[in-house]
Amino acid sequence: MNEVRDEVFENISKRVERIREKIRYASEKSGRSPEEITLVAVTKTVEVERILAAIKAGLRVFGENYIQEARKKIEEINEPVEWHFIGHLQRNKARYAVRLFDMIETVDSVRLAGEIQKRAELVNKVQPVLVQVNVSGEQSKSGISPDELPELLKFLSKSTSLAFRGLMTMPPYFHDPEKARPYFSELRHLRDRMADKFPSLSFSELSMGMSGDFAVAIEEGATIVRIGTAIFGERNRQ
Ligand SMILES: *Cc1c(COP(=O)(O)O)cnc(C)c1O
């Protein structure tokens, strides 16, 4: 492994420990086990040394938003960790996403699912995916609308090269995390309804909650939380 300076490691490892405590507290408060929660460290704009420090601090799952940036870093890091794609995926980048990522969290249309399926078939991969849902109905947010979700799930239930694992969402930003709660609980209810409707699909994951609101998301049933700023500090605006 490349060099990681001590002060970089200590800073990140302290922050990770604090987050782990909060995850433990939030899951116990809601009668769940912290082992049910996967912490995805979001590394967009974060340089390799700090990602290596996070690996050294025990993190094993990382999330990236941009294919080109991810490709360079994943190759350089070359560690047996898991990578999730969490950005908006353009169809013409689907083949890179299939090659690089253990999970694509942001499938939001039948057309995109079809392209990922085609690329996965070509390399004999069964690609784990989540479907990103726009529960807030905000125009600016990506994600499929709850109305269109059944059609996409029907497609996924017939696919042998896409392994559907659950739903993901990103509510609007609120300073007060309690304001995000209704969106998290809406995703959970949607999951329950869809699980009844599609008994052949496995709805094991609910990916929701970021630095500011992951405790609330866990109380509402999150199994994956995606945390950037609380681990690595503020990002430079791109
Ligand atoms: C950037 C990002 C995150 C992490 O956000 P923080 O507030 O820095 O924790 C989580 N999910 C997605 C989809 C993101 O783009």
Coordinates of C-alpha atoms and ligand atoms in Angstrom, one line a residue:
M1 CA 0.0 0.0 0.0
N2 CA 1.2 3.6 -0.7
E3 CA 2.3 5.8 2.1
V4 CA -0.3 7.3 4.3
R5 CA 0.9 10.1 6.6
D6 CA 0.1 9.6 10.3
E7 CA -1.8 12.8 10.7
V8 CA -4.0 12.0 7.7
F9 CA -4.8 8.5 9.1
E10 CA -5.5 9.7 12.6
N11 CA -7.9 12.4 11.5
I12 CA -9.9 10.1 9.3
S13 CA -9.8 7.2 11.7
K14 CA -11.2 9.4 14.5
R15 CA -14.0 10.6 12.3
V16 CA -14.8 7.1 11.2
E17 CA -15.0 6.0 14.9
R18 CA -17.4 8.8 15.7
I19 CA -19.7 7.8 12.8
R20 CA -19.6 4.2 13.8
E21 CA -20.7 5.2 17.3
K22 CA -23.6 7.2 15.8
I23 CA -24.6 4.2 13.6
R24 CA -24.5 2.0 16.7
Y25 CA -26.6 4.4 18.7
A26 CA -29.2 5.0 15.9
S27 CA -29.6 1.3 15.2
E28 CA -30.0 0.3 18.8
K29 CA -32.4 3.1 19.4
S30 CA -34.6 1.6 16.7
G31 CA -34.2 -2.0 17.8
R32 CA -31.8 -2.9 15.0
S33 CA -28.3 -4.3 14.9
P34 CA -25.5 -2.1 13.6
E35 CA -24.3 -5.1 11.6
E36 CA -27.3 -4.5 9.3
I37 CA -25.9 -1.2 8.2
T38 CA -23.3 -0.8 5.5
L39 CA -21.3 2.4 5.6
V40 CA -20.4 3.5 2.1
A41 CA -17.6 6.1 2.2
V42 CA -18.2 8.6 -0.5
T43 CA -15.0 9.6 -2.1
K44 CA -15.9 12.0 -4.9
T45 CA -13.1 14.7 -5.2
V46 CA -11.2 12.9 -2.3
E47 CA -7.6 12.1 -3.2
V48 CA -6.0 8.6 -3.1
E49 CA -4.0 9.1 0.1
R50 CA -7.1 9.9 2.1
I51 CA -9.0 6.9 0.6
L52 CA -6.1 4.7 1.6
A53 CA -6.3 6.1 5.1
A54 CA -10.0 5.2 5.2
I55 CA -9.1 1.7 4.2
K56 CA -6.5 1.5 6.9
A57 CA -9.2 2.7 9.3
G58 CA -11.2 -0.3 8.4
L59 CA -13.7 0.9 5.8
R60 CA -14.4 -1.6 3.0
V61 CA -17.0 0.0 0.8
F62 CA -16.6 3.2 -1.2
G63 CA -18.9 5.3 -3.4
E64 CA -17.9 7.3 -6.5
N65 CA -20.0 9.7 -8.6
Y66 CA -18.0 10.2 -11.8
I67 CA -16.7 7.3 -14.0
Q68 CA -13.5 9.0 -15.2
E69 CA -12.4 10.0 -11.7
A70 CA -13.4 6.6 -10.3
R71 CA -11.5 4.7 -13.0
K72 CA -8.2 6.4 -12.2
K73 CA -8.5 6.1 -8.5
I74 CA -9.8 2.5 -8.4
E75 CA -6.8 1.4 -10.6
E76 CA -4.3 3.3 -8.5
I77 CA -5.7 2.0 -5.2
N78 CA -6.0 -1.6 -6.3
E79 CA -7.2 -2.9 -2.9
P80 CA -9.8 -5.6 -2.3
V81 CA -12.5 -3.2 -1.3
E82 CA -16.0 -2.8 -2.8
W83 CA -17.0 0.1 -5.1
H84 CA -20.5 1.5 -5.5
F85 CA -21.5 3.8 -8.3
I86 CA -23.7 6.6 -6.8
G87 CA -23.7 9.3 -9.5
H88 CA -25.9 9.9 -12.5
L89 CA -25.0 7.2 -15.1
Q90 CA -25.1 8.1 -18.8
R91 CA -25.8 5.1 -21.0
N92 CA -22.6 5.6 -23.0
K93 CA -20.7 5.0 -19.7
A94 CA -22.5 1.9 -18.7
R95 CA -19.8 -0.5 -19.9
Y96 CA -17.2 1.3 -17.6
A97 CA -19.6 1.1 -14.7
V98 CA -20.0 -2.6 -15.2
R99 CA -16.3 -3.1 -15.4
L100 CA -15.5 -1.0 -12.3
F101 CA -18.3 -1.3 -9.8
D102 CA -19.6 -4.0 -7.5
M103 CA -22.9 -2.2 -7.2
I104 CA -24.6 0.4 -9.4
E105 CA -27.0 2.3 -7.0
T106 CA -28.5 4.7 -9.5
V107 CA -30.5 2.8 -12.1
D108 CA -33.4 5.0 -13.0
S109 CA -34.9 3.9 -16.3
V110 CA -35.6 0.8 -18.4
R111 CA -33.3 2.2 -21.1
L112 CA -30.4 2.5 -18.7
A113 CA -31.1 -0.9 -17.2
G114 CA -31.2 -2.4 -20.7
E115 CA -27.8 -0.9 -21.5
I116 CA -26.2 -2.2 -18.2
Q117 CA -27.7 -5.6 -18.9
K118 CA -26.2 -5.7 -22.4
R119 CA -22.8 -4.7 -21.1
A120 CA -22.9 -7.2 -18.2
E121 CA -23.9 -10.0 -20.6
L122 CA -20.9 -9.2 -22.9
V123 CA -18.5 -9.8 -20.0
N124 CA -20.4 -12.6 -18.3
K125 CA -21.1 -10.6 -15.2
V126 CA -24.2 -10.6 -13.0
Q127 CA -24.3 -6.9 -12.0
P128 CA -25.8 -6.0 -8.7
V129 CA -28.0 -2.9 -8.9
L130 CA -30.2 -0.6 -6.9
V131 CA -33.0 1.5 -8.3
Q132 CA -32.8 5.2 -7.5
V133 CA -36.3 6.6 -6.7
N134 CA -37.2 10.3 -6.7
V135 CA -39.6 10.3 -3.8
S136 CA -39.7 14.1 -3.5
G137 CA -40.9 14.7 -7.0
E138 CA -38.4 17.6 -7.4
Q139 CA -37.7 18.1 -11.1
S140 CA -34.0 18.7 -10.5
K141 CA -33.4 15.3 -8.7
S142 CA -32.5 12.2 -10.6
G143 CA -34.3 9.0 -10.0
I144 CA -37.4 7.3 -11.3
S145 CA -40.8 8.4 -10.2
P146 CA -42.8 6.0 -7.9
D147 CA -45.4 5.8 -10.7
E148 CA -42.9 4.4 -13.2
L149 CA -41.1 2.2 -10.8
P150 CA -43.2 -1.0 -11.4
E151 CA -42.3 -1.0 -15.1
L152 CA -38.6 -0.9 -14.3
L153 CA -39.0 -3.6 -11.6
K154 CA -40.8 -5.8 -14.0
F155 CA -37.9 -5.5 -16.4
L156 CA -35.4 -6.3 -13.6
S157 CA -37.4 -9.3 -12.5
K158 CA -36.9 -10.9 -15.9
S159 CA -33.2 -10.0 -16.2
T160 CA -30.6 -12.7 -15.6
S161 CA -27.6 -10.5 -15.8
L162 CA -28.9 -7.8 -13.4
A163 CA -29.2 -8.6 -9.7
F164 CA -31.7 -6.3 -8.2
R165 CA -30.9 -5.6 -4.5
G166 CA -33.2 -2.8 -3.5
L167 CA -34.0 1.0 -3.6
M168 CA -31.9 4.1 -3.1
T169 CA -33.0 7.8 -2.7
M170 CA -31.6 11.2 -2.1
P171 CA -34.1 13.6 -0.5
P172 CA -33.8 17.4 -1.0
Y173 CA -31.2 19.0 1.3
F174 CA -32.5 20.2 4.7
H175 CA -30.5 21.9 7.4
D176 CA -32.7 20.0 9.9
P177 CA -32.4 16.2 9.3
E178 CA -35.9 15.6 10.8
K179 CA -37.3 17.2 7.6
A180 CA -35.8 14.4 5.6
R181 CA -37.6 11.7 7.6
P182 CA -40.8 11.7 5.6
Y183 CA -38.8 11.0 2.4
F184 CA -37.0 8.1 4.1
S185 CA -40.2 6.6 5.5
E186 CA -41.9 7.0 2.1
L187 CA -39.1 5.0 0.4
R188 CA -39.5 2.3 3.0
H189 CA -43.3 2.1 2.4
L190 CA -42.7 2.0 -1.3
R191 CA -40.3 -0.8 -0.8
D192 CA -42.9 -2.7 1.2
R193 CA -45.6 -2.2 -1.4
M194 CA -43.2 -3.3 -4.3
A195 CA -42.0 -6.3 -2.4
D196 CA -45.6 -7.5 -2.2
K197 CA -46.1 -6.9 -5.9
F198 CA -42.8 -8.5 -7.0
P199 CA -42.2 -11.5 -4.7
S200 CA -39.4 -12.8 -7.0
L201 CA -37.2 -9.8 -6.4
S202 CA -35.0 -9.4 -3.4
F203 CA -35.6 -6.0 -1.7
S204 CA -32.8 -6.4 0.9
E205 CA -31.2 -2.9 0.6
L206 CA -32.5 0.6 1.3
S207 CA -29.7 3.1 0.5
M208 CA -30.6 6.4 2.2
G209 CA -28.9 8.9 4.5
M210 CA -25.8 11.0 4.1
S211 CA -23.5 13.0 6.5
G212 CA -26.3 15.3 7.8
D213 CA -29.1 12.8 8.2
F214 CA -27.9 9.2 8.3
A215 CA -29.1 8.7 11.9
V216 CA -32.7 9.5 10.9
A217 CA -32.3 7.3 7.8
I218 CA -31.2 4.4 10.0
E219 CA -34.3 4.9 12.3
E220 CA -36.4 4.7 9.1
G221 CA -34.8 1.4 7.9
A222 CA -31.7 2.3 5.9
T223 CA -29.3 -0.6 5.3
I224 CA -26.8 1.4 3.4
V225 CA -25.7 5.0 4.4
R226 CA -23.5 7.0 2.0
I227 CA -21.2 9.3 3.9
G228 CA -18.7 11.8 2.5
T229 CA -18.2 15.1 4.3
A230 CA -18.4 13.6 7.8
I231 CA -15.5 11.3 7.0
F232 CA -13.3 13.4 4.7
G233 CA -14.4 17.0 5.5
E234 CA -15.9 19.6 3.2
R235 CA -15.3 19.0 -0.5
N236 CA -14.0 21.7 -2.7
R237 CA -16.8 22.9 -4.9
Q238 CA -16.3 21.6 -8.4
Ligands
LIG1 C1 -22.0 13.2 -2.4 C2 -23.0 12.2 -2.1 C3 -23.2 11.6 -0.9 C4 -22.4 12.1 0.4 O1 -22.8 13.3 0.8 P1 -22.2 14.0 2.2 O2 -23.2 15.0 2.5 O3 -20.9 14.5 1.8 O4 -22.1 12.9 3.1 C5 -24.1 10.6 -0.7 N1 -24.9 10.2 -1.8 C6 -24.7 10.7 -3.0 C7 -25.6 10.2 -4.1 C8 -23.8 11.8 -3.2 O5 -23.7 12.3 -4.5

